[in-house]
Amino acid sequence: MSSINSDDSFQPATFSFTEESLAQAKAFIAKYPAGRQRSAVMPILDLVQRQEGWVSLAAMNHVAEMLELAPMRVYEVATFYTMFQLKPVGKYHLQVCTNVPCMLRGSAEIVETAEQELGVHIGETTADGLFTLSEVECLGACVNAPVIWIGDDYYEDLGIESTKDIIRALKRGETPKPGSQTGRSGAAPAGGPTTLTSIPGGDA
């Protein structure tokens, strides 16, 4: 669970949507019947985060006003779901899964490698503001463990060298290819198919 930091020195005084984001927010609200607009709170908070990189207190208050909700109702959502960042993060937010499947597949080495490459520890941001490194719970891609979530992309089947390659590519301003870093397709068996390897009944 996230929490609203008691140190509000980084909090902006106001928030406003861009024209494009406002249009999207209104489209989300329009999907729900009158009186049910509170159902749009999560997609609208996601819009805030995509616009600003994180969700400020001013933004939560703005969303509450837009949806005609008590501000506490928006705070409850934003602090419950760890996908919402309640303080500024780097341009590249590396969220490393360390839950059991990833742990069994070497996530501790992935964390250590990322820390060495970035020069920061879990929960910290690099001095240039480009990278934030976080530890998260299950990302739901257990069969492709270990996994790092960056932006809208998963980087799966990670090892020490592939983790280094991803971080170094980001440092160069490149976009690493998401998905499996070992070349397997989706969640297919790592060693290739073991059943249904031929057409039943021959070629007929």
Coordinates of C-alpha atoms in Angstrom, one line a residue:
M1 CA 0.0 0.0 0.0
S2 CA 1.3 3.5 -0.9
S3 CA 1.0 6.4 1.5
I4 CA 0.9 10.2 1.2
N5 CA 4.2 11.5 2.4
S6 CA 4.0 13.8 5.4
D7 CA 6.8 15.9 3.8
D8 CA 4.9 18.0 1.3
S9 CA 7.8 20.1 0.1
F10 CA 7.6 18.4 -3.3
Q11 CA 3.9 18.9 -3.7
P12 CA 2.7 21.4 -6.3
A13 CA 0.1 23.9 -5.3
T14 CA -2.2 23.3 -8.2
F15 CA -2.9 20.8 -11.0
S16 CA -4.7 21.0 -14.3
F17 CA -5.1 18.6 -17.2
T18 CA -3.8 19.3 -20.6
E19 CA -6.5 19.7 -23.3
E20 CA -5.8 16.2 -24.6
S21 CA -5.9 14.6 -21.1
L22 CA -9.1 16.5 -20.2
A23 CA -10.8 15.2 -23.3
Q24 CA -9.8 11.7 -22.3
A25 CA -11.0 12.1 -18.8
K26 CA -14.4 13.4 -19.9
A27 CA -14.6 10.4 -22.3
F28 CA -14.0 8.0 -19.3
I29 CA -16.7 9.7 -17.3
A30 CA -19.2 9.5 -20.1
K31 CA -18.9 5.7 -20.1
Y32 CA -20.8 5.5 -16.8
P33 CA -24.4 6.4 -15.9
A34 CA -25.2 9.6 -14.1
G35 CA -24.4 9.3 -10.4
R36 CA -21.8 6.5 -11.1
Q37 CA -19.0 8.7 -12.3
R38 CA -16.9 7.6 -9.3
S39 CA -16.2 4.4 -11.3
A40 CA -13.9 6.5 -13.5
V41 CA -11.5 7.3 -10.7
M42 CA -8.8 4.7 -11.6
P43 CA -8.5 5.5 -15.3
I44 CA -8.5 9.2 -14.5
L45 CA -5.7 8.8 -11.9
D46 CA -3.8 6.9 -14.5
L47 CA -4.3 9.8 -16.9
V48 CA -2.8 12.1 -14.2
Q49 CA 0.2 9.8 -13.8
R50 CA 0.8 9.6 -17.5
Q51 CA 0.7 13.3 -17.8
E52 CA 2.8 14.2 -14.8
G53 CA 4.7 11.0 -14.1
W54 CA 3.2 10.7 -10.6
V55 CA 0.0 11.6 -8.7
S56 CA 0.2 14.7 -6.5
L57 CA -2.2 15.7 -3.7
A58 CA -3.4 18.7 -5.9
A59 CA -4.2 16.3 -8.7
M60 CA -6.1 14.0 -6.4
N61 CA -8.1 17.0 -5.1
H62 CA -8.8 18.0 -8.7
V63 CA -10.0 14.5 -9.6
A64 CA -12.2 14.5 -6.5
E65 CA -13.8 17.8 -7.6
M66 CA -14.3 16.5 -11.2
L67 CA -16.0 13.4 -10.0
E68 CA -18.0 15.1 -7.3
L69 CA -16.4 12.9 -4.6
A70 CA -15.0 13.6 -1.1
P71 CA -11.3 13.9 -1.6
M72 CA -10.8 11.0 0.9
R73 CA -12.4 8.7 -1.6
V74 CA -9.8 9.5 -4.2
Y75 CA -7.0 9.3 -1.6
E76 CA -8.2 5.8 -0.6
V77 CA -7.8 4.6 -4.2
A78 CA -4.5 6.2 -4.9
T79 CA -2.9 4.9 -1.6
F80 CA -4.3 1.4 -2.0
Y81 CA -3.0 0.6 -5.5
T82 CA 0.8 0.6 -5.7
M83 CA 0.6 1.4 -9.4
F84 CA 0.0 5.0 -8.4
Q85 CA 3.2 6.9 -7.5
L86 CA 2.6 9.5 -4.8
K87 CA 5.9 11.2 -5.2
P88 CA 8.1 12.1 -8.2
V89 CA 9.9 9.2 -9.9
G90 CA 12.5 9.1 -12.7
K91 CA 11.7 9.1 -16.4
Y92 CA 12.4 5.4 -16.3
H93 CA 10.8 3.7 -13.3
L94 CA 12.3 0.2 -13.0
Q95 CA 9.9 -1.9 -10.9
V96 CA 11.5 -5.3 -10.1
C97 CA 9.2 -8.1 -9.0
T98 CA 10.6 -10.0 -6.0
N99 CA 7.7 -12.2 -5.2
V100 CA 8.2 -16.0 -4.8
P101 CA 8.3 -17.1 -8.5
C102 CA 10.7 -14.3 -9.4
M103 CA 12.7 -14.9 -6.2
L104 CA 13.1 -18.5 -7.1
R105 CA 14.4 -17.5 -10.6
G106 CA 17.0 -15.1 -9.4
S107 CA 15.3 -11.7 -8.8
A108 CA 17.8 -10.9 -6.0
E109 CA 20.6 -10.9 -8.6
I110 CA 18.4 -8.7 -10.8
V111 CA 18.0 -6.2 -8.0
E112 CA 21.7 -6.3 -7.2
T113 CA 22.6 -5.8 -10.9
A114 CA 20.2 -2.9 -11.3
E115 CA 21.6 -1.2 -8.1
Q116 CA 25.2 -1.6 -9.4
E117 CA 24.3 -0.3 -12.9
L118 CA 22.3 2.7 -11.6
G119 CA 24.3 3.5 -8.4
V120 CA 21.1 3.6 -6.3
H121 CA 19.3 1.3 -4.0
I122 CA 15.6 0.2 -3.9
G123 CA 13.4 3.2 -3.4
E124 CA 15.9 5.7 -4.7
T125 CA 16.2 7.9 -7.8
T126 CA 19.5 8.6 -9.7
A127 CA 21.0 12.1 -9.2
D128 CA 20.1 13.0 -12.8
G129 CA 16.4 12.2 -12.2
L130 CA 16.3 9.6 -15.0
F131 CA 15.9 6.4 -13.1
T132 CA 13.9 5.2 -10.1
L133 CA 14.4 1.7 -8.8
S134 CA 11.5 0.0 -6.9
E135 CA 10.6 -3.4 -5.6
V136 CA 7.1 -4.6 -6.3
E137 CA 4.9 -7.6 -5.6
C138 CA 3.7 -10.1 -8.2
L139 CA 3.4 -8.6 -11.7
G140 CA 1.4 -11.6 -13.0
A141 CA 4.1 -12.9 -15.4
C142 CA 5.3 -15.7 -13.2
V143 CA 6.1 -18.2 -15.9
N144 CA 8.4 -15.6 -17.4
A145 CA 10.3 -14.8 -14.2
P146 CA 12.3 -12.7 -13.3
V147 CA 10.5 -9.6 -14.5
I148 CA 11.0 -5.9 -14.5
W149 CA 8.2 -3.5 -15.3
I150 CA 9.2 -0.2 -17.1
G151 CA 6.5 2.2 -18.3
D152 CA 3.9 0.1 -20.1
D153 CA 6.3 -2.8 -20.9
Y154 CA 7.4 -6.0 -19.2
Y155 CA 11.0 -7.3 -19.6
E156 CA 10.9 -11.0 -18.9
D157 CA 13.2 -14.0 -18.5
L158 CA 15.9 -11.7 -17.2
G159 CA 19.5 -12.5 -16.3
I160 CA 22.4 -10.4 -15.2
E161 CA 23.6 -9.5 -18.6
S162 CA 20.2 -8.8 -20.1
T163 CA 19.4 -6.6 -17.2
K164 CA 22.6 -4.7 -17.8
D165 CA 21.8 -4.4 -21.5
I166 CA 18.3 -3.0 -20.8
I167 CA 19.6 -0.3 -18.4
R168 CA 22.5 0.7 -20.7
A169 CA 20.1 1.0 -23.7
L170 CA 17.9 3.3 -21.6
K171 CA 20.9 5.4 -20.7
R172 CA 21.6 5.8 -24.4
G173 CA 18.1 7.0 -24.9
E174 CA 17.1 3.8 -26.7
T175 CA 14.0 1.6 -26.2
P176 CA 14.9 -2.0 -25.4
K177 CA 12.7 -4.7 -26.9
P178 CA 10.2 -5.7 -24.3
G179 CA 9.0 -9.2 -23.6
S180 CA 11.2 -12.3 -23.2
Q181 CA 14.9 -11.5 -23.2
T182 CA 15.7 -15.1 -24.1
G183 CA 13.8 -15.1 -27.3
R184 CA 10.9 -17.4 -26.4
S185 CA 7.5 -16.6 -27.7
G186 CA 5.1 -15.4 -25.0
A187 CA 4.8 -17.9 -22.2
A188 CA 5.8 -20.9 -24.4
P189 CA 8.0 -23.5 -22.6
A190 CA 11.6 -22.4 -22.3
G191 CA 12.8 -25.5 -24.0
G192 CA 10.2 -25.5 -26.7
P193 CA 7.0 -27.6 -27.1
T194 CA 6.9 -31.0 -25.4
T195 CA 3.4 -32.0 -26.5
L196 CA 1.4 -31.7 -29.7
T197 CA 4.5 -31.6 -31.7
S198 CA 3.0 -33.2 -34.7
I199 CA -0.4 -33.1 -36.4
P200 CA -2.6 -35.9 -34.9
G201 CA -3.4 -38.5 -37.5
G202 CA -0.5 -37.5 -39.8
D203 CA -0.7 -35.0 -42.6
A204 CA -4.3 -35.8 -43.6

